[in-house]
């Protein structure tokens, strides 16, 4: 047993209108009320961050942005600043999601700057790593994870690691319906924790939450969450359906 508090996070990606988002948030807020021994988080699109935060103002659901800039303000068209996130009611930001890395070509340096930006302004950084299918089949999974973790978390202090959550998301499992087996996920999580112990301190590695992401669904969440190094889930598709996400929140 460890004392890491489970975190069930839903990433709505580029989905939901204002109305859809408020309705979905209200339903998720209701079913989260009983989840006292775990954290629940939603990352809605920027356009509905404050509405969703408002709907959930009396709930225990945390709000995150899906990315964040390193500057507080300025000429950064299309970006969102950490203080904009906090002023909208958010307390966390997803950084380095594979869709940002692959579709928008965000590199390790930009991702590292985003991590520092989030931490500087007090946000929790949900830092994502994961290998492609080609990398897994080429036996490069650990090498890729090591590179992403070392580059993405470069310069982060031991103290600031308390505000970092790592999400392991094998790219080949995202949105494909193809989940990593619980053994594959546990193996990667254990590797990440061991590496964090080398990069920081063992006590930090023991307390950092490592989420699994990639086709987490009501029917596989229990098995995944039973693994010793899996501390939560980062959920895409299934977080857009209140019933499915509520089942995931209430994993047993
Ligand atoms: P998925 O997305 O659950 O739809 O696979 C996960 C993610 O991208 O975080």
Coordinates of C-alpha atoms and ligand atoms in Angstrom, one line a residue:
X1 CA 0.0 0.0 0.0
X2 CA 1.1 3.6 -0.6
X3 CA -0.4 6.8 0.5
X4 CA -0.8 8.4 -2.9
X5 CA -4.3 9.8 -3.4
X6 CA -5.8 8.5 -6.6
X7 CA -6.5 11.1 -9.3
X8 CA -9.1 10.6 -12.0
X9 CA -8.7 13.2 -14.7
X10 CA -10.9 13.9 -17.7
X11 CA -9.4 15.7 -20.7
X12 CA -12.2 16.9 -22.9
X13 CA -9.8 17.9 -25.7
X14 CA -11.5 20.0 -28.5
X15 CA -15.1 18.9 -27.6
X16 CA -18.1 20.6 -26.0
X17 CA -20.0 23.8 -26.6
X18 CA -20.8 26.0 -23.6
X19 CA -24.1 24.3 -23.1
X20 CA -22.7 20.7 -23.4
X21 CA -19.9 21.5 -21.1
X22 CA -22.0 23.0 -18.3
X23 CA -24.4 20.0 -18.4
X24 CA -21.6 17.4 -18.4
X25 CA -19.8 19.2 -15.6
X26 CA -22.9 19.3 -13.5
X27 CA -23.4 15.6 -13.9
X28 CA -19.8 14.8 -13.1
X29 CA -19.9 17.1 -10.1
X30 CA -22.8 15.2 -8.7
X31 CA -21.2 11.8 -8.9
X32 CA -17.9 13.1 -7.6
X33 CA -19.4 14.3 -4.4
X34 CA -19.2 10.9 -2.8
X35 CA -15.6 10.3 -3.9
X36 CA -13.9 11.4 -0.7
X37 CA -10.8 9.4 -0.9
X38 CA -9.7 10.4 -4.4
X39 CA -9.3 13.5 -6.5
X40 CA -11.3 14.3 -9.6
X41 CA -10.1 16.8 -12.2
X42 CA -11.6 18.1 -15.5
X43 CA -9.7 19.8 -18.3
X44 CA -12.3 21.5 -20.5
X45 CA -11.5 23.6 -23.5
X46 CA -10.4 27.2 -22.7
X47 CA -13.6 28.7 -23.9
X48 CA -15.5 27.0 -21.1
X49 CA -12.9 27.0 -18.3
X50 CA -14.7 29.6 -16.2
X51 CA -18.2 28.3 -16.9
X52 CA -17.2 24.8 -15.8
X53 CA -15.4 26.1 -12.8
X54 CA -18.5 28.1 -11.9
X55 CA -20.8 25.1 -12.3
X56 CA -18.4 23.1 -10.0
X57 CA -17.6 25.9 -7.5
X58 CA -19.1 24.0 -4.6
X59 CA -17.7 20.6 -5.6
X60 CA -14.5 18.8 -5.0
X61 CA -13.6 18.7 -8.7
X62 CA -10.4 20.4 -9.7
X63 CA -10.1 22.3 -13.0
X64 CA -7.2 22.2 -15.4
X65 CA -6.3 23.8 -18.7
X66 CA -5.2 21.6 -21.6
X67 CA -1.9 23.5 -22.0
X68 CA -0.3 26.6 -20.6
X69 CA 2.2 29.3 -21.6
X70 CA 5.3 30.2 -19.5
X71 CA 4.6 33.9 -19.5
X72 CA 2.0 35.8 -17.5
X73 CA 0.9 38.0 -20.4
X74 CA 2.2 39.4 -23.7
X75 CA 2.2 38.9 -27.4
X76 CA 1.6 35.2 -27.6
X77 CA -1.4 34.8 -29.9
X78 CA -3.3 31.7 -29.3
X79 CA -1.8 30.9 -25.9
X80 CA -3.2 30.9 -22.4
X81 CA -1.2 32.1 -19.4
X82 CA -1.0 30.5 -15.9
X83 CA -2.7 33.5 -14.3
X84 CA -5.5 33.3 -16.8
X85 CA -6.0 29.7 -15.8
X86 CA -6.1 30.6 -12.1
X87 CA -8.4 33.6 -12.7
X88 CA -10.8 31.3 -14.5
X89 CA -10.9 28.9 -11.5
X90 CA -8.2 26.4 -12.6
X91 CA -5.5 25.0 -10.5
X92 CA -3.7 22.7 -12.9
X93 CA -2.5 22.4 -16.5
X94 CA -1.9 19.4 -18.8
X95 CA 1.5 19.8 -20.5
X96 CA 3.2 17.8 -23.2
X97 CA 0.2 15.8 -24.3
X98 CA 1.1 13.7 -27.3
X99 CA -1.4 15.6 -29.5
X100 CA 0.6 18.8 -28.7
X101 CA 3.9 17.0 -29.4
X102 CA 2.8 15.3 -32.6
X103 CA 0.2 17.5 -34.3
X104 CA 1.5 20.9 -33.1
X105 CA 5.2 19.9 -33.0
X106 CA 5.8 21.1 -29.5
X107 CA 9.4 20.1 -28.7
X108 CA 11.1 19.2 -25.4
X109 CA 12.3 22.7 -24.8
X110 CA 8.9 24.3 -25.2
X111 CA 7.4 21.7 -23.0
X112 CA 10.0 22.2 -20.3
X113 CA 9.3 26.0 -20.4
X114 CA 5.6 25.3 -20.0
X115 CA 6.3 23.1 -17.0
X116 CA 8.3 25.8 -15.4
X117 CA 5.6 28.4 -16.2
X118 CA 2.9 26.4 -14.6
X119 CA 4.9 25.7 -11.5
X120 CA 6.1 29.3 -11.1
X121 CA 2.5 30.5 -10.9
X122 CA 1.4 27.7 -8.6
X123 CA -0.4 25.4 -11.0
X124 CA -0.2 21.6 -10.7
X125 CA 1.7 20.4 -13.9
X126 CA 0.2 17.2 -15.3
X127 CA 3.2 16.3 -17.5
X128 CA 2.6 13.7 -20.2
X129 CA 5.0 11.2 -21.6
X130 CA 4.6 8.2 -23.9
X131 CA 6.1 6.2 -26.7
X132 CA 4.7 5.7 -30.2
X133 CA 3.9 2.2 -31.6
X134 CA 7.1 2.4 -33.7
X135 CA 9.2 3.2 -30.7
X136 CA 7.6 0.4 -28.7
X137 CA 8.1 -2.2 -31.5
X138 CA 11.6 -1.0 -31.9
X139 CA 12.3 -1.7 -28.2
X140 CA 12.8 2.0 -27.5
X141 CA 10.1 2.6 -24.9
X142 CA 12.3 3.1 -21.9
X143 CA 14.8 5.2 -23.8
X144 CA 12.0 7.5 -25.1
X145 CA 10.4 7.8 -21.6
X146 CA 13.8 8.6 -20.1
X147 CA 14.5 11.3 -22.6
X148 CA 11.0 12.9 -22.2
X149 CA 11.2 12.9 -18.4
X150 CA 14.8 14.2 -18.2
X151 CA 14.1 17.0 -20.8
X152 CA 10.6 17.9 -19.7
X153 CA 11.5 18.1 -16.0
X154 CA 14.9 19.6 -16.4
X155 CA 15.6 22.3 -13.8
X156 CA 12.5 21.5 -11.7
X157 CA 13.4 21.7 -8.0
X158 CA 12.8 18.9 -5.5
X159 CA 10.3 21.2 -3.8
X160 CA 8.3 21.9 -7.0
X161 CA 8.1 18.2 -7.7
X162 CA 5.3 18.2 -5.1
X163 CA 3.2 20.0 -7.7
X164 CA 4.0 17.6 -10.6
X165 CA 1.8 14.7 -11.7
X166 CA 3.2 12.5 -14.4
X167 CA 0.9 10.9 -17.0
X168 CA 2.1 7.9 -18.9
X169 CA 0.2 7.8 -22.2
X170 CA 1.4 5.4 -24.8
X171 CA 0.6 7.2 -28.1
X172 CA -0.6 3.9 -29.7
X173 CA -3.3 3.6 -27.0
X174 CA -4.8 7.1 -27.2
X175 CA -8.2 7.2 -28.8
X176 CA -7.6 3.9 -30.5
X177 CA -9.6 1.7 -28.1
X178 CA -6.3 -0.2 -27.7
X179 CA -5.3 -0.1 -24.0
X180 CA -1.9 -1.1 -22.7
X181 CA -2.3 -4.3 -20.7
X182 CA -2.1 -3.8 -17.0
X183 CA 1.3 -5.5 -17.1
X184 CA 2.6 -3.1 -19.8
X185 CA 1.3 -0.1 -18.0
X186 CA 2.7 -1.2 -14.6
X187 CA 6.1 -1.9 -16.1
X188 CA 6.3 1.6 -17.6
X189 CA 5.0 3.2 -14.4
X190 CA 7.6 1.3 -12.3
X191 CA 10.3 2.4 -14.7
X192 CA 9.2 6.1 -14.5
X193 CA 9.1 5.9 -10.7
X194 CA 12.6 4.4 -10.6
X195 CA 13.9 7.1 -12.9
X196 CA 12.3 9.8 -10.8
X197 CA 14.1 8.4 -7.7
X198 CA 17.4 8.8 -9.6
X199 CA 16.6 12.3 -10.9
X200 CA 15.2 13.6 -7.6
X201 CA 14.9 11.8 -4.2
X202 CA 13.4 8.5 -3.5
X203 CA 10.8 10.1 -1.2
X204 CA 9.7 12.3 -4.1
X205 CA 9.5 9.4 -6.5
X206 CA 7.4 7.6 -3.8
X207 CA 4.9 10.5 -3.5
X208 CA 4.6 11.6 -7.2
X209 CA 1.3 10.4 -8.7
X210 CA 1.7 8.6 -12.1
X211 CA -1.5 8.4 -14.1
X212 CA -2.1 6.0 -16.9
X213 CA -3.8 7.4 -20.1
X214 CA -4.9 5.7 -23.3
X215 CA -8.4 4.2 -23.8
X216 CA -9.2 4.0 -20.1
X217 CA -12.8 2.8 -20.0
X218 CA -15.2 1.6 -17.3
X219 CA -14.3 -2.0 -18.1
X220 CA -10.6 -1.7 -17.7
X221 CA -10.2 0.9 -15.0
X222 CA -10.4 -1.5 -12.0
X223 CA -7.6 -3.7 -13.3
X224 CA -5.3 -0.7 -14.2
X225 CA -5.9 0.9 -10.8
X226 CA -5.1 -2.3 -9.0
X227 CA -1.5 -2.0 -10.2
X228 CA 0.9 -0.8 -7.5
X229 CA 2.4 2.1 -9.5
X230 CA -0.7 3.3 -11.2
X231 CA -2.2 6.2 -9.2
X232 CA -4.9 7.4 -11.4
X233 CA -6.1 7.9 -15.0
X234 CA -6.1 10.6 -17.6
X235 CA -9.2 9.9 -19.6
X236 CA -10.1 11.3 -23.0
X237 CA -13.1 9.8 -24.8
X238 CA -14.8 8.2 -21.8
X239 CA -14.7 11.6 -19.9
X240 CA -17.2 13.0 -22.4
X241 CA -19.8 10.6 -21.2
X242 CA -21.0 11.3 -17.6
X243 CA -22.0 7.8 -16.9
X244 CA -18.7 6.3 -18.1
X245 CA -16.6 8.9 -16.3
X246 CA -18.6 8.5 -13.1
X247 CA -17.9 4.7 -13.3
X248 CA -14.2 5.4 -13.8
X249 CA -14.2 7.9 -10.8
X250 CA -15.8 5.1 -8.7
X251 CA -13.3 2.4 -9.7
X252 CA -12.9 -0.3 -7.1
Ligands
LIG1 P1 -8.4 8.4 -24.7 O1 -7.5 9.7 -24.5 O2 -8.9 8.1 -23.3 O3 -9.5 8.9 -25.6 O4 -7.6 7.4 -25.3 C1 -6.6 9.8 -23.5 C2 -5.8 11.1 -23.5 O5 -5.4 11.5 -24.6 O6 -5.5 11.7 -22.5

